[in-house]
Short mmCIF file of C-alpha atoms in Angstrom, two decimals:
data_model
loop_
_atom_site.label_atom_id
_atom_site.label_comp_id
_atom_site.label_asym_id
_atom_site.label_seq_id
_atom_site.Cartn_x
_atom_site.Cartn_y
_atom_site.Cartn_z
CA MET A 134 12.91 -36.99 12.92
CA TYR A 135 16.55 -36.13 12.30
CA TYR A 136 17.08 -32.74 10.72
CA ILE A 137 19.81 -30.25 9.78
CA ASP A 138 19.49 -26.50 10.39
CA PRO A 139 21.26 -24.99 7.36
CA HIS A 140 21.43 -21.43 8.71
CA ILE A 141 21.73 -20.67 12.43
CA HIS A 142 24.02 -18.28 14.35
CA MET A 143 24.98 -20.39 17.33
CA VAL A 144 27.63 -17.93 18.57
CA SER A 145 24.62 -15.90 19.75
CA ARG A 146 23.01 -18.76 21.60
CA VAL A 147 23.67 -20.34 24.98
CA THR A 148 24.94 -23.90 25.35
CA ASP A 149 21.52 -25.03 26.55
CA ASP A 150 20.23 -24.34 23.04
CA TYR A 151 22.59 -26.97 21.63
CA GLU A 152 21.15 -29.45 24.13
CA THR A 153 17.58 -28.53 23.15
CA LEU A 154 18.36 -28.84 19.44
CA ALA A 155 19.90 -32.28 19.98
CA LYS A 156 16.85 -33.46 21.92
CA MET A 157 14.60 -32.32 19.05
CA GLY A 158 16.52 -34.29 16.43
CA CYS A 159 19.08 -31.79 15.12
CA VAL A 160 22.20 -33.64 13.98
CA ALA A 161 24.06 -30.82 12.21
CA VAL A 162 24.06 -27.03 11.91
CA SER A 163 25.53 -24.69 9.32
CA GLU A 164 26.57 -21.29 10.68
CA PRO A 165 27.30 -18.40 8.29
CA ALA A 166 29.41 -15.47 9.42
CA PHE A 167 27.16 -12.48 10.17
CA TRP A 168 26.79 -9.05 11.74
CA ALA A 169 27.46 -9.14 15.49
CA GLY A 170 25.05 -6.29 16.29
CA PHE A 171 27.85 -3.73 16.02
CA ASP A 172 30.47 -2.88 13.41
CA ARG A 173 33.85 -4.46 14.13
CA GLY A 174 36.85 -2.19 13.79
CA SER A 175 39.77 -4.31 12.60
CA VAL A 176 40.71 -7.34 10.57
CA ASP A 177 42.04 -8.94 13.75
CA GLY A 178 38.51 -8.78 15.18
CA PHE A 179 37.33 -10.89 12.25
CA ARG A 180 40.28 -13.25 12.57
CA ASP A 181 39.24 -13.97 16.18
CA TYR A 182 35.62 -14.39 15.06
CA PHE A 183 36.62 -16.90 12.37
CA ARG A 184 38.67 -18.80 14.96
CA GLN A 185 35.59 -18.93 17.19
CA LEU A 186 33.50 -20.30 14.30
CA THR A 187 36.03 -22.89 13.17
CA GLU A 188 37.38 -23.96 16.56
CA PHE A 189 35.20 -23.32 19.60
CA GLU A 190 31.70 -23.60 18.08
CA ARG A 191 32.69 -26.85 16.42
CA LYS A 192 33.78 -28.16 19.81
CA ARG A 193 30.73 -26.80 21.69
CA ALA A 194 28.30 -28.38 19.22
CA GLY A 195 30.16 -31.67 19.52
CA TRP A 196 29.38 -31.85 23.24
CA TYR A 197 25.83 -32.70 22.14
CA ARG A 198 26.82 -34.77 19.10
CA ILE A 199 25.74 -32.02 16.72
CA GLN A 200 28.08 -31.58 13.75
CA HIS A 201 28.99 -27.94 13.15
CA PHE A 202 29.80 -26.39 9.77
CA THR A 203 30.47 -22.76 8.92
CA TRP A 204 30.83 -20.10 6.21
CA LEU A 205 33.13 -17.07 6.18
CA CYS A 206 32.76 -13.47 5.00
CA ILE A 207 32.24 -9.87 6.10
CA ASN A 208 28.51 -9.20 6.28
CA ALA A 209 26.80 -6.65 4.04
CA LYS A 210 26.02 -4.42 7.02
CA GLU A 211 29.76 -3.81 7.46
CA ALA A 212 30.52 -3.49 3.74
CA GLU A 213 30.28 0.31 3.82
CA ASN A 214 33.80 0.19 5.24
CA VAL A 215 35.33 -0.89 1.93
CA SER A 216 38.97 -0.83 3.05
CA LEU A 217 38.27 -3.06 6.07
CA SER A 218 36.10 -5.35 3.93
CA ARG A 219 38.98 -5.84 1.52
CA GLU A 220 41.35 -6.67 4.38
CA VAL A 221 38.89 -9.31 5.62
CA ILE A 222 38.39 -10.81 2.14
CA ALA A 223 42.15 -11.05 1.74
CA MET A 224 42.40 -12.86 5.09
CA ILE A 225 39.58 -15.41 4.50
CA PRO A 226 41.74 -17.92 2.52
CA GLU A 227 43.73 -18.56 5.74
CA PHE A 228 40.62 -20.42 6.99
CA LEU A 229 39.11 -22.05 3.90
CA ASP A 230 40.85 -25.40 4.37
CA ARG A 231 39.91 -25.73 8.02
CA PRO A 232 37.58 -28.65 8.91
CA GLY A 233 33.92 -27.78 8.60
CA VAL A 234 34.29 -24.69 6.39
CA LEU A 235 31.71 -24.93 3.59
CA GLY A 236 32.38 -21.74 1.64
CA ILE A 237 31.75 -17.99 1.44
CA GLY A 238 28.72 -16.58 3.28
CA GLU A 239 26.46 -15.09 4.20
CA ILE A 240 27.26 -12.42 1.67
CA GLY A 241 24.71 -10.20 -0.04
CA LEU A 242 23.09 -6.82 0.29
CA ASN A 243 21.45 -4.92 3.14
CA LYS A 244 20.38 -1.48 1.87
CA ASN A 245 21.36 -2.15 -1.76
CA THR A 246 24.12 0.48 -1.79
CA ARG A 247 27.02 0.88 -4.20
CA ASN A 248 29.61 -0.14 -1.59
CA GLU A 249 27.61 -3.24 -0.65
CA SER A 250 27.54 -4.22 -4.33
CA ILE A 251 31.31 -3.68 -4.67
CA ILE A 252 32.08 -5.94 -1.71
CA PHE A 253 29.50 -8.52 -2.81
CA LEU A 254 31.21 -8.80 -6.21
CA GLU A 255 34.62 -9.13 -4.57
CA HIS A 256 33.28 -11.98 -2.42
CA LEU A 257 31.94 -13.66 -5.57
CA ASP A 258 35.35 -13.32 -7.18
CA LEU A 259 36.99 -14.94 -4.15
CA ALA A 260 34.50 -17.82 -4.25
CA ALA A 261 35.09 -18.34 -7.99
CA ARG A 262 38.89 -18.25 -7.66
CA THR A 263 38.90 -20.71 -4.74
CA ASN A 264 36.04 -22.93 -6.02
CA GLU A 265 33.93 -22.37 -2.90
CA GLN A 266 30.19 -22.70 -2.46
CA ILE A 267 28.23 -19.52 -1.72
CA LEU A 268 25.50 -18.68 0.82
CA ILE A 269 23.64 -15.41 0.22
CA HIS A 270 21.70 -13.06 2.51
CA THR A 271 18.89 -11.12 0.87
CA PRO A 272 17.68 -7.79 2.33
CA HIS A 273 14.78 -7.28 4.69
CA LEU A 274 11.25 -5.98 4.09
CA GLU A 275 11.05 -3.00 1.71
CA ASP A 276 14.55 -3.60 0.32
CA LYS A 277 14.06 -7.33 -0.34
CA TYR A 278 12.62 -7.44 -3.85
CA GLN A 279 14.99 -4.89 -5.38
CA GLY A 280 17.97 -6.31 -3.51
CA THR A 281 17.17 -9.87 -4.56
CA ARG A 282 16.92 -8.78 -8.21
CA MET A 283 20.26 -6.97 -7.94
CA ILE A 284 21.89 -10.06 -6.38
CA LEU A 285 20.51 -12.39 -9.06
CA ASP A 286 21.73 -10.07 -11.80
CA MET A 287 25.26 -9.97 -10.36
CA LEU A 288 25.30 -13.76 -9.89
CA CYS A 289 24.12 -14.43 -13.43
CA ASP A 290 26.65 -11.99 -14.88
CA ASP A 291 29.53 -14.09 -13.48
CA ARG A 292 29.79 -17.08 -15.81
CA ARG A 293 32.32 -18.79 -13.55
CA LEU A 294 29.63 -19.59 -10.96
CA ASP A 295 27.75 -22.90 -10.87
CA HIS A 296 24.18 -21.97 -9.86
CA SER A 297 23.62 -25.35 -8.22
CA ARG A 298 26.34 -24.48 -5.69
CA VAL A 299 24.73 -21.19 -4.59
CA LEU A 300 22.08 -20.86 -1.85
CA VAL A 301 19.99 -17.67 -1.89
CA ASP A 302 18.51 -17.37 1.58
CA HIS A 303 15.58 -15.55 3.22
CA VAL A 304 13.30 -15.94 0.19
CA GLU A 305 9.65 -15.03 0.55
CA GLU A 306 6.58 -15.40 -1.64
CA HIS A 307 7.60 -12.55 -3.95
CA THR A 308 11.25 -13.60 -4.41
CA ILE A 309 11.29 -17.41 -4.43
CA ARG A 310 10.26 -17.89 -8.06
CA PRO A 311 13.10 -15.96 -9.78
CA VAL A 312 15.65 -17.65 -7.48
CA LEU A 313 14.47 -21.15 -8.41
CA GLU A 314 13.98 -20.32 -12.09
CA ALA A 315 17.62 -19.19 -12.28
CA GLY A 316 18.74 -22.60 -11.00
CA PHE A 317 19.84 -21.55 -7.49
CA TRP A 318 18.91 -23.18 -4.19
CA ALA A 319 16.46 -21.17 -2.08
CA GLY A 320 16.30 -20.95 1.71
CA MET A 321 13.19 -20.05 3.72
CA THR A 322 13.99 -18.48 7.08
CA LEU A 323 11.45 -19.07 9.84
CA TYR A 324 11.31 -15.97 12.02
CA PRO A 325 8.76 -14.91 14.63
CA VAL A 326 8.65 -11.23 13.59
CA SER A 327 9.67 -11.07 9.91
CA LYS A 328 10.75 -13.17 6.92
CA CYS A 329 8.57 -16.32 6.96
CA THR A 330 6.39 -18.40 9.30
CA PRO A 331 6.35 -22.21 9.24
CA GLN A 332 2.86 -22.11 7.73
CA ARG A 333 3.96 -19.78 4.90
CA ALA A 334 6.93 -22.07 4.24
CA VAL A 335 4.53 -25.00 3.90
CA ASP A 336 2.48 -22.93 1.45
CA MET A 337 5.56 -22.39 -0.72
CA ILE A 338 6.47 -26.10 -0.57
CA GLU A 339 2.97 -26.90 -1.79
CA ILE A 340 3.33 -24.47 -4.70
CA TYR A 341 6.93 -25.13 -5.77
CA GLY A 342 7.64 -28.65 -4.51
CA PRO A 343 10.68 -29.73 -2.49
CA GLU A 344 13.42 -29.45 -5.11
CA ARG A 345 16.28 -27.07 -4.16
CA LEU A 346 14.42 -25.76 -1.11
CA LEU A 347 15.73 -25.53 2.46
CA VAL A 348 14.22 -24.26 5.71
CA ASN A 349 16.20 -22.72 8.55
CA SER A 350 15.79 -20.86 11.84
CA ALA A 351 18.63 -18.31 11.44
CA GLY A 352 18.52 -18.24 15.24
CA ASP A 353 20.64 -15.25 16.29
CA TRP A 354 20.92 -12.55 18.98
CA GLY A 355 17.61 -10.88 18.03
CA PRO A 356 14.02 -12.16 18.30
CA SER A 357 14.34 -15.62 16.78
CA LYS A 358 13.61 -19.24 17.59
CA PRO A 359 16.38 -21.83 17.21
CA THR A 360 13.78 -24.63 17.21
CA ALA A 361 11.85 -23.19 14.26
CA VAL A 362 12.68 -26.14 11.99
CA PRO A 363 10.82 -28.59 14.28
CA ASP A 364 7.93 -26.10 14.13
CA PHE A 365 8.02 -26.45 10.33
CA ILE A 366 8.04 -30.25 10.65
CA MET A 367 4.92 -30.04 12.82
CA ALA A 368 3.23 -27.65 10.38
CA MET A 369 3.90 -30.07 7.51
CA ARG A 370 2.43 -32.96 9.52
CA MET A 371 -0.65 -30.90 10.40
CA ARG A 372 -1.25 -30.44 6.64
CA GLY A 373 -1.02 -34.19 6.13
CA HIS A 374 2.26 -34.30 4.21
CA PRO A 375 4.13 -37.65 4.30
CA GLU A 376 7.20 -38.15 6.44
CA SER A 377 9.27 -38.89 3.34
CA LEU A 378 8.58 -35.40 1.94
CA ILE A 379 9.33 -33.71 5.25
CA ARG A 380 12.55 -35.67 5.64
CA ARG A 381 13.66 -34.67 2.15
CA ILE A 382 13.33 -30.99 2.98
CA VAL A 383 14.87 -30.93 6.46
CA TYR A 384 17.53 -33.64 6.06
CA GLU A 385 18.17 -34.90 2.55
CA ASN A 386 18.17 -31.52 0.81
CA PRO A 387 20.81 -30.03 3.14
CA LEU A 388 22.94 -33.13 2.60
CA GLU A 389 22.63 -32.73 -1.18
CA PHE A 390 23.53 -29.04 -1.19
CA PHE A 391 26.32 -29.15 1.39
CA GLY A 392 27.67 -32.35 -0.12
CA GLN A 393 29.05 -30.26 -2.98
CA SER A 394 31.58 -28.69 -0.60
CA ARG A 395 34.92 -30.34 0.05
CA GLY A 396 34.59 -29.20 3.68
CA PHE A 397 31.41 -31.18 4.29
CA GLN A 398 32.51 -34.35 6.04
CA PHE A 399 29.26 -35.57 7.57
CA THR A 400 28.84 -38.66 9.72
CA PRO A 401 25.23 -40.00 9.73
CA PRO A 402 23.70 -40.64 13.16
CA GLU A 403 24.37 -44.13 14.48
CA LEU A 404 20.87 -44.64 15.88
CA PRO A 405 17.93 -45.16 13.48
CA GLU A 406 15.12 -42.65 13.61
CA ALA A 407 12.14 -43.52 15.79
CA ALA A 408 9.99 -44.28 12.74
CA GLU A 409 12.52 -46.92 11.64
CA LEU A 410 12.67 -48.77 14.97
#
């Protein structure tokens, strides 16, 4: 089955991973800007990172006929440096019209601090002024519920934002409902050590249905599995769900959400899926 991974950090992965993803049916990936594992020290460091996302990763994915899309921001973990964050936000428009850029992300909160909130709001303002879509990171573990509530409050306070063009990622059982009820898209991240397992994602699909829901691997430099979306496909099949429902979640829903971005120029695979042969 063809699928799209809507949140994966391929800069952290080796080229062999692109080959593996292609063999498993991945036809496109969406890569948000994120924390590199250390705090970067200058705006030029981010400029080089954005060039890597918009130039080299796009090329590297293309070697395996995977279409690469990306999002730009300074991650919440680096938002404590407010002056640097503002320099990066001011620089982002240089890249917004590049091919494959879908919007602003992944922005959000990490430890729910005042500085993180300041920079989050300034990212929202940039997205509103430039009419960009938004991809949001929600905090981990004990900070998740409070942080998600704070994020939703700030989003809903900005009347310029179209909720159907915002993806709130890393939802879990205790945060998915308010995200969907507010009209946002919700992403379930399949991680081996935290966030969500494929089986828990299937549980949430069975409770809430497929509308405005995405699943992703968020494969990065830490413990993670870039082929987690195929694991979800298998978990859905093991529960007896029809192929049409699975395809909606892993292929059609990403197309619907990303299709709202002017940077999403997607070419469908030339070959029919195995089930159509």
